[in-house]
Amino acid sequence: MNKNNLMNTYSRVDVTFEKGLGSKVYDINGKEYIDFVSGVAVNCLGHSHPTIIKALNEQSNNLIHISNLYWNTNQLELAQKLCNYSDHDKVFFCNSGTEAVEAAIKLARKYGINNGTSKKNEIIFMENSFHGRTMGALAITGQEKYQKDFMPLMSGVKSSKFNDIEDLKSKIDENTCAVIIEPIQGEGGIVPAEIDFLKEVKNLCEKYNALLIFDEIQCGIGRTGSLFAYEKFKVIPDVICMAKGLGGGFPIGAVLATQKASDAFTPGDHGSTFGGNPLGCSVSLAVLNELMDNGVVDKVDEKSEYIINNLSILKEKYEAVDKIQGMGLMLGIKLNIDKNKLISKCFEKGLLLVGAGENVVRILPPLNVSKEDIDKCLDILDKALSELCN
Ligand SMILES: *Cc1c(COP(=O)(O)O)cnc(C)c1O
């Protein structure tokens, strides 16, 4: 097939997929792979899950899209569910992670001018963060490689060191309208925030009446072993950005906010043509039902412990493994060797993995992954490491 019509935005692996089932995917030659990338933490129920297929089929027979000029029951039901599961009151729907971040940025700016002077517009972000590729989200992404060729970026932003409360203290003031943090930095290398750090960030935000925004786009929707990552850290943010796993593969994003934060928006302030469409919301409702009512999220901690224990054995066995990090089913293997070597070796042996940060390989299985597929992954990792280390 001609591969010249796509813009040169990705360095893709030389494989073409055409079918997926559970934790496995099949390329056009029928070769099977264990998929521990899950579309980068998107396919939380694996591929071709019957619940998702049913929702898609049934809803597409009724109503796929209707404008936000009108109400639709699926959107209302999904909003209510997200609010019931969280400590939050209001939802805005969009279609992707970066759009959720854009909505949060606009909400923070409006909150700032409503609650301070016209100078209360500054957003503080963390070094090594990732919040998306659109110009607003890019401006608060603390990694030069994503930003350098796209200047000038949005102004009114400041970076602060992750897990360093003293640095934040020196930057936050009454002109800060928000602080945005990933509870676990994803693209930055699966680096969790320290609980005490987040608690102090929350205190500082309260002191200066700035919104605390958690970007849970990668670490949310059950990845950490609770539906929202903030539950594990026991720090309630004012605003949460969601996407990736929210639709189990169907594109949908959302911003969840407390009444106080969400009050800033009034009609006309923000919108999205596709956001909250009946099809996306019905799929997301099905995903949440499966995750929460069928015990998928409840089993994440147990699976996580099993994987961490076994990865720790590999760490003892191979010097190439430096550290196991992360939480739940969002784990990282920090290496002393080039991460791409391990990823390629695993790929040859039928295991899909993706890198992060400097030298981390991510383990992002579907949340309903079987023990059998976990064992297959561990076995391939063991063999790959043994070949690379000898
Ligand atoms: C993936 C990701 C985004 C961007 O999401 P898109 O859907 O690709 O726009 C933002 N923040 C975090 C933490 C992410 O992992």
Coordinates of N, CA and C in Angstrom, one line a residue, residues 75-262:
Q75 N -25.6 12.0 27.1 CA -24.7 13.0 27.7 C -25.0 13.3 29.1
L76 N -26.3 13.5 29.4 CA -26.8 13.8 30.7 C -26.4 12.6 31.7
E77 N -26.7 11.4 31.2 CA -26.4 10.2 32.0 C -24.9 10.1 32.3
L78 N -24.1 10.3 31.3 CA -22.6 10.1 31.5 C -22.1 11.2 32.5
A79 N -22.6 12.4 32.3 CA -22.2 13.5 33.2 C -22.6 13.2 34.7
Q80 N -23.8 12.7 34.8 CA -24.3 12.3 36.2 C -23.4 11.2 36.8
K81 N -23.1 10.2 36.0 CA -22.2 9.1 36.4 C -20.9 9.6 36.9
L82 N -20.2 10.4 36.1 CA -18.9 10.9 36.4 C -18.9 11.8 37.7
C83 N -20.0 12.5 37.8 CA -20.1 13.3 39.1 C -20.4 12.4 40.3
N84 N -21.2 11.4 40.1 CA -21.5 10.5 41.2 C -20.2 9.8 41.7
Y85 N -19.3 9.4 40.7 CA -18.1 8.6 41.1 C -17.0 9.5 41.6
S86 N -17.2 10.9 41.4 CA -16.1 11.8 41.9 C -16.6 12.7 43.0
D87 N -15.8 13.7 43.3 CA -16.2 14.7 44.3 C -16.5 16.0 43.5
H88 N -16.9 15.9 42.3 CA -17.1 17.0 41.4 C -18.6 17.2 41.0
D89 N -18.9 18.3 40.4 CA -20.3 18.7 40.1 C -20.7 18.9 38.7
K90 N -19.7 19.2 37.8 CA -20.0 19.6 36.5 C -19.1 19.1 35.5
V91 N -19.6 18.8 34.3 CA -18.7 18.2 33.2 C -18.8 19.0 31.9
F92 N -17.7 19.1 31.2 CA -17.7 19.6 29.9 C -17.2 18.5 29.0
F93 N -17.9 18.2 27.9 CA -17.4 17.1 27.0 C -16.7 17.6 25.8
C94 N -15.6 17.0 25.4 CA -14.9 17.2 24.2 C -14.5 15.9 23.6
N95 N -13.4 15.9 22.7 CA -13.2 14.7 21.9 C -11.8 14.1 22.1
S96 N -10.9 14.8 22.9 CA -9.5 14.3 23.0 C -8.9 14.9 24.2
G97 N -7.7 14.5 24.5 CA -7.0 14.9 25.7 C -6.6 16.4 25.6
T98 N -6.0 16.8 24.5 CA -5.6 18.1 24.4 C -6.7 19.1 24.4
E99 N -7.9 18.7 23.9 CA -9.1 19.6 24.0 C -9.6 19.7 25.5
A100 N -9.4 18.7 26.2 CA -9.8 18.8 27.7 C -8.9 19.8 28.4
V101 N -7.6 19.7 28.0 CA -6.6 20.7 28.6 C -7.0 22.1 28.2
E102 N -7.3 22.3 26.9 CA -7.7 23.6 26.4 C -8.9 24.2 27.2
A103 N -9.9 23.3 27.4 CA -11.0 23.7 28.1 C -10.7 24.1 29.6
A104 N -9.8 23.3 30.2 CA -9.3 23.6 31.5 C -8.6 25.0 31.6
I105 N -7.7 25.2 30.6 CA -7.0 26.5 30.5 C -7.9 27.7 30.4
K106 N -8.9 27.5 29.6 CA -9.9 28.6 29.4 C -10.7 28.8 30.7
L107 N -11.1 27.7 31.3 CA -11.9 27.8 32.6 C -11.0 28.5 33.7
A108 N -9.7 28.2 33.7 CA -8.8 28.8 34.7 C -8.7 30.3 34.5
R109 N -8.5 30.7 33.2 CA -8.4 32.1 32.9 C -9.6 32.9 33.3
K110 N -10.8 32.3 33.0 CA -12.0 33.0 33.3 C -12.2 33.0 34.8
Y111 N -11.9 32.0 35.5 CA -11.9 31.9 37.0 C -11.0 33.0 37.5
G112 N -9.9 33.1 36.9 CA -8.9 34.1 37.4 C -9.5 35.6 37.4
I113 N -10.0 35.9 36.2 CA -10.5 37.3 36.1 C -11.8 37.5 36.9
N114 N -12.5 36.5 37.1 CA -13.7 36.6 38.0 C -13.4 36.7 39.4
N115 N -12.2 36.2 39.8 CA -11.9 36.1 41.2 C -10.6 36.9 41.6
G116 N -10.2 37.8 40.7 CA -9.0 38.6 41.0 C -9.0 39.8 40.1
T117 N -7.8 40.3 39.9 CA -7.6 41.4 39.0 C -7.4 40.8 37.6
S118 N -7.3 41.7 36.6 CA -7.1 41.2 35.2 C -5.8 40.6 35.1
K119 N -4.9 40.7 36.1 CA -3.6 40.1 36.1 C -3.6 38.7 36.6
K120 N -4.7 38.2 37.1 CA -4.8 36.8 37.6 C -5.0 35.9 36.5
N121 N -4.0 35.7 35.7 CA -4.1 34.8 34.5 C -3.0 33.9 34.3
E122 N -2.1 33.8 35.3 CA -0.9 32.9 35.1 C -1.2 31.5 35.5
I123 N -0.7 30.6 34.6 CA -0.9 29.1 34.8 C 0.5 28.5 35.0
I124 N 0.6 27.8 36.1 CA 1.9 27.2 36.5 C 1.8 25.7 36.1
F125 N 2.9 25.2 35.4 CA 2.9 23.8 35.0 C 4.2 23.2 35.5
M126 N 4.3 21.9 35.4 CA 5.5 21.2 35.9 C 6.5 20.9 34.8
E127 N 7.8 20.9 35.2 CA 8.9 20.5 34.3 C 8.6 19.0 33.9
N128 N 8.9 18.7 32.7 CA 8.8 17.3 32.2 C 7.4 16.8 32.0
S129 N 6.5 17.7 32.1 CA 5.1 17.3 31.9 C 4.7 17.2 30.4
F130 N 3.6 16.6 30.2 CA 3.0 16.5 28.8 C 1.5 16.8 28.9
H131 N 1.0 17.8 28.2 CA -0.4 18.1 28.3 C -1.1 18.1 26.9
G132 N -0.4 17.9 25.8 CA -1.0 17.9 24.5 C -0.3 18.7 23.5
R133 N -0.8 18.7 22.3 CA -0.1 19.2 21.1 C -0.7 20.5 20.6
T134 N -1.9 20.9 21.0 CA -2.5 22.2 20.5 C -1.7 23.3 21.2
M135 N -1.9 24.5 20.7 CA -1.0 25.6 21.1 C -1.1 25.9 22.6
G136 N -2.3 25.9 23.2 CA -2.4 26.1 24.6 C -1.8 25.1 25.4
A137 N -2.1 23.8 25.1 CA -1.6 22.7 25.9 C -0.1 22.6 25.7
L138 N 0.4 22.9 24.5 CA 1.8 22.9 24.2 C 2.6 23.9 25.1
A139 N 2.0 25.1 25.3 CA 2.6 26.1 26.1 C 2.8 25.7 27.5
I140 N 2.0 24.7 28.0 CA 2.2 24.3 29.4 C 2.8 22.9 29.5
T141 N 3.4 22.4 28.4 CA 4.0 21.1 28.3 C 5.5 21.4 28.6
G142 N 6.0 20.9 29.7 CA 7.4 21.3 30.1 C 8.5 20.5 29.5
Q143 N 8.5 20.3 28.2 CA 9.5 19.6 27.5 C 9.9 20.3 26.2
E144 N 11.1 20.8 26.2 CA 11.6 21.6 25.1 C 11.3 21.0 23.7
K145 N 11.6 19.7 23.6 CA 11.5 19.0 22.3 C 10.1 19.2 21.6
Y146 N 9.1 19.3 22.4 CA 7.7 19.5 21.8 C 7.5 20.9 21.4
Q147 N 8.2 21.8 22.1 CA 7.9 23.3 21.9 C 8.7 24.0 20.9
K148 N 10.0 23.6 20.8 CA 11.0 24.5 20.3 C 10.8 25.1 18.9
D149 N 10.1 24.3 18.0 CA 9.9 24.8 16.6 C 8.6 25.5 16.4
F150 N 7.9 25.8 17.5 CA 6.5 26.4 17.4 C 6.3 27.7 18.1
M151 N 7.4 28.4 18.3 CA 7.3 29.7 19.0 C 6.6 30.8 18.1
P152 N 6.0 31.8 18.6 CA 5.8 32.0 20.0 C 4.7 31.2 20.6
L153 N 4.8 30.8 21.8 CA 3.8 30.0 22.5 C 2.9 31.0 23.3
M154 N 1.8 30.5 23.8 CA 0.9 31.3 24.6 C 1.6 31.8 25.8
S155 N 1.4 33.1 26.1 CA 2.1 33.7 27.3 C 1.3 33.5 28.6
G156 N 1.8 34.0 29.7 CA 1.1 33.9 30.9 C 1.2 32.5 31.5
V157 N 2.4 31.9 31.3 CA 2.6 30.5 31.9 C 4.0 30.5 32.5
K158 N 4.2 29.6 33.5 CA 5.4 29.5 34.2 C 5.7 28.1 34.5
S159 N 6.9 27.6 34.5 CA 7.2 26.2 34.9 C 7.8 26.1 36.2
S160 N 7.5 25.0 36.9 CA 8.0 24.8 38.2 C 8.5 23.3 38.3
K161 N 9.4 23.1 39.2 CA 10.0 21.7 39.3 C 9.0 20.7 39.9
F162 N 8.8 19.6 39.3 CA 7.9 18.5 39.7 C 8.4 18.0 41.1
N163 N 7.5 17.8 42.0 CA 7.9 17.2 43.3 C 8.8 18.1 44.1
D164 N 8.8 19.4 43.8 CA 9.6 20.4 44.5 C 8.8 21.5 45.0
I165 N 8.3 21.4 46.3 CA 7.3 22.4 46.8 C 7.9 23.8 47.0
E166 N 9.2 23.8 47.3 CA 9.9 25.1 47.5 C 9.9 25.9 46.2
D167 N 10.2 25.2 45.1 CA 10.2 25.9 43.8 C 8.8 26.5 43.5
L168 N 7.7 25.7 43.8 CA 6.4 26.2 43.5 C 6.1 27.4 44.4
K169 N 6.5 27.3 45.7 CA 6.3 28.5 46.6 C 6.9 29.8 46.1
S170 N 8.0 29.6 45.4 CA 8.7 30.8 44.9 C 8.0 31.4 43.6
K171 N 7.1 30.6 43.0 CA 6.5 31.0 41.7 C 5.1 31.4 41.9
I172 N 4.3 30.8 42.8 CA 2.9 31.0 42.9 C 2.6 32.3 43.6
D173 N 1.6 33.1 43.2 CA 1.2 34.3 43.9 C -0.2 34.6 43.5
E174 N -0.7 35.8 43.9 CA -2.1 36.1 43.7 C -2.4 36.3 42.2
N175 N -1.4 36.3 41.4 CA -1.7 36.4 39.9 C -1.8 35.0 39.3
T176 N -1.6 34.0 40.1 CA -1.7 32.6 39.6 C -3.2 32.2 39.5
C177 N -3.7 31.8 38.3 CA -5.1 31.3 38.3 C -5.2 29.8 38.3
A178 N -4.1 29.1 38.0 CA -4.2 27.6 38.1 C -2.8 27.0 38.2
V179 N -2.8 25.8 38.8 CA -1.6 25.0 38.7 C -2.0 23.7 38.1
I180 N -1.3 23.2 37.1 CA -1.7 22.0 36.4 C -0.6 20.9 36.6
I181 N -1.1 19.7 37.0 CA -0.2 18.6 37.3 C -0.7 17.3 36.8
E182 N 0.1 16.4 36.3 CA -0.2 15.0 36.1 C 0.1 14.3 37.4
P183 N -0.9 13.6 38.0 CA -0.5 12.9 39.2 C 0.6 11.8 39.0
I184 N 0.5 11.2 37.8 CA 1.7 10.4 37.4 C 2.1 10.9 36.0
Q185 N 3.3 11.5 35.9 CA 3.7 11.9 34.6 C 3.9 10.7 33.6
G186 N 3.2 10.8 32.5 CA 3.1 9.7 31.6 C 4.3 9.7 30.6
E187 N 4.1 10.7 29.6 CA 5.1 10.8 28.5 C 6.5 11.1 29.1
G188 N 6.5 11.8 30.3 CA 7.7 12.2 31.0 C 8.5 11.0 31.6
G189 N 7.9 9.8 31.6 CA 8.6 8.6 32.1 C 8.0 7.9 33.2
I190 N 6.6 7.9 33.4 CA 5.9 7.2 34.4 C 6.5 7.6 35.8
V191 N 6.4 8.9 36.1 CA 6.9 9.4 37.4 C 5.8 9.9 38.2
P192 N 5.5 9.2 39.3 CA 4.4 9.6 40.2 C 4.7 10.8 41.0
A193 N 3.7 11.7 41.3 CA 3.9 12.8 42.2 C 4.0 12.2 43.6
E194 N 4.7 12.9 44.5 CA 4.7 12.5 45.9 C 3.4 13.0 46.5
I195 N 2.8 12.2 47.4 CA 1.5 12.5 48.0 C 1.7 13.9 48.8
D196 N 2.8 14.0 49.6 CA 3.0 15.2 50.4 C 3.1 16.4 49.5
F197 N 3.8 16.2 48.3 CA 3.9 17.4 47.4 C 2.5 17.8 46.9
L198 N 1.7 16.9 46.5 CA 0.3 17.2 46.0 C -0.5 17.9 47.1
K199 N -0.3 17.4 48.4 CA -1.1 18.0 49.5 C -0.7 19.5 49.6
E200 N 0.6 19.7 49.6 CA 1.1 21.1 49.7 C 0.7 22.0 48.6
V201 N 0.7 21.4 47.4 CA 0.3 22.1 46.2 C -1.2 22.6 46.4
K202 N -2.0 21.7 46.9 CA -3.4 22.0 47.1 C -3.5 23.1 48.1
N203 N -2.8 23.1 49.2 CA -2.8 24.1 50.2 C -2.4 25.5 49.6
L204 N -1.3 25.5 48.8 CA -0.9 26.7 48.1 C -2.0 27.3 47.2
C205 N -2.6 26.3 46.5 CA -3.7 26.8 45.5 C -4.8 27.4 46.3
E206 N -5.2 26.8 47.5 CA -6.2 27.4 48.3 C -5.8 28.8 48.8
K207 N -4.6 28.9 49.3 CA -4.1 30.1 49.8 C -4.2 31.3 48.8
Y208 N -3.9 31.0 47.5 CA -3.9 32.0 46.5 C -5.1 32.0 45.6
N209 N -6.1 31.2 46.0 CA -7.3 31.1 45.2 C -7.0 30.8 43.7
A210 N -6.2 29.8 43.5 CA -5.9 29.3 42.2 C -6.5 27.9 42.0
L211 N -6.9 27.6 40.8 CA -7.5 26.2 40.6 C -6.4 25.2 40.5
L212 N -6.6 24.0 41.2 CA -5.7 22.9 41.0 C -6.3 22.0 39.9
I213 N -5.5 21.9 38.9 CA -6.0 21.0 37.7 C -5.2 19.8 37.7
F214 N -5.8 18.6 37.7 CA -5.1 17.3 37.5 C -5.3 16.9 36.1
D215 N -4.3 16.7 35.4 CA -4.4 16.0 34.0 C -4.3 14.5 34.3
E216 N -5.5 13.9 34.2 CA -5.6 12.5 34.4 C -5.9 11.8 33.1
I217 N -5.5 12.4 32.0 CA -5.8 11.9 30.7 C -5.2 10.5 30.5
Q218 N -4.0 10.3 31.0 CA -3.3 9.0 30.9 C -3.5 8.1 32.2
C219 N -3.4 8.8 33.4 CA -3.5 8.0 34.6 C -4.9 7.8 35.2
G220 N -5.9 8.4 34.5 CA -7.2 8.2 35.1 C -7.9 7.0 34.5
I221 N -9.3 6.9 34.7 CA -10.1 5.8 34.2 C -9.5 4.4 34.6
G222 N -9.3 4.3 35.9 CA -9.0 3.0 36.5 C -7.5 2.6 36.4
R223 N -6.7 3.3 35.7 CA -5.3 2.9 35.5 C -4.5 2.7 36.8
T224 N -4.8 3.6 37.8 CA -4.1 3.5 39.1 C -4.7 2.5 40.1
G225 N -5.9 1.9 39.7 CA -6.5 1.0 40.6 C -7.8 1.7 41.3
S226 N -8.0 3.0 41.0 CA -9.2 3.7 41.4 C -9.7 4.4 40.1
L227 N -11.0 4.7 40.0 CA -11.4 5.3 38.8 C -10.7 6.6 38.4
F228 N -10.5 7.4 39.5 CA -9.7 8.6 39.3 C -8.4 8.5 40.0
A229 N -7.4 9.0 39.4 CA -6.0 8.9 40.1 C -6.0 9.6 41.4
Y230 N -6.8 10.8 41.4 CA -6.7 11.6 42.6 C -7.1 10.9 43.9
E231 N -8.0 9.8 43.7 CA -8.4 9.0 44.9 C -7.2 8.3 45.5
K232 N -6.3 7.9 44.7 CA -5.1 7.2 45.3 C -4.2 8.2 46.0
F233 N -4.2 9.4 45.6 CA -3.3 10.4 46.2 C -4.0 11.2 47.3
K234 N -5.3 10.9 47.4 CA -6.1 11.6 48.5 C -6.0 13.1 48.5
V235 N -5.9 13.7 47.3 CA -5.9 15.1 47.1 C -7.0 15.4 46.1
I236 N -8.0 16.2 46.4 CA -9.1 16.5 45.5 C -8.7 17.7 44.7
P237 N -8.6 17.6 43.4 CA -8.3 18.8 42.5 C -9.6 19.5 42.3
D238 N -9.5 20.8 41.8 CA -10.7 21.5 41.4 C -11.2 21.1 40.1
V239 N -10.3 20.7 39.2 CA -10.6 20.4 37.8 C -9.8 19.1 37.4
I240 N -10.5 18.3 36.7 CA -9.8 17.0 36.2 C -10.0 17.0 34.7
C241 N -8.9 16.7 34.0 CA -8.9 16.5 32.5 C -8.9 15.0 32.3
M242 N -9.8 14.6 31.4 CA -9.9 13.1 31.1 C -10.0 12.9 29.6
A243 N -9.5 11.8 29.1 CA -9.7 11.4 27.7 C -9.3 9.9 27.6
K244 N -8.3 9.6 26.8 CA -7.8 8.3 26.6 C -8.8 7.2 26.9
G245 N -8.7 6.6 28.1 CA -9.5 5.4 28.5 C -11.0 5.7 28.6
L246 N -11.4 6.9 28.6 CA -12.8 7.3 28.9 C -13.8 6.6 27.9
G247 N -13.3 6.5 26.6 CA -14.2 5.9 25.6 C -13.8 4.4 25.3
G248 N -12.8 3.9 26.0 CA -12.3 2.6 25.7 C -11.8 2.4 24.2
G249 N -11.5 3.5 23.5 CA -11.1 3.4 22.1 C -11.9 4.3 21.3
F250 N -13.1 4.7 21.7 CA -13.9 5.7 21.0 C -13.4 7.1 21.5
P251 N -13.1 8.0 20.6 CA -12.6 9.3 21.0 C -13.6 10.1 21.8
I252 N -13.3 10.4 23.0 CA -14.1 11.3 23.9 C -13.2 11.8 25.0
G253 N -13.4 13.1 25.3 CA -12.6 13.7 26.4 C -13.6 14.4 27.3
A254 N -13.2 14.8 28.4 CA -14.1 15.5 29.4 C -13.3 16.3 30.4
V255 N -13.9 17.4 30.9 CA -13.3 18.1 32.0 C -14.4 18.1 33.1
L256 N -13.9 17.7 34.3 CA -14.8 17.6 35.4 C -14.4 18.7 36.4
A257 N -15.3 19.4 37.0 CA -14.9 20.5 37.9 C -15.9 20.6 39.0
T258 N -15.4 21.2 40.1 CA -16.3 21.5 41.2 C -17.2 22.7 40.8
Q259 N -18.3 22.8 41.5 CA -19.3 23.9 41.3 C -18.5 25.2 41.2
K260 N -17.7 25.4 42.3 CA -17.0 26.7 42.4 C -16.1 27.0 41.1
A261 N -15.4 26.0 40.7 CA -14.6 26.3 39.5 C -15.4 26.4 38.2
S262 N -16.4 25.6 38.1 CA -17.2 25.6 36.8 C -18.1 26.8 36.7

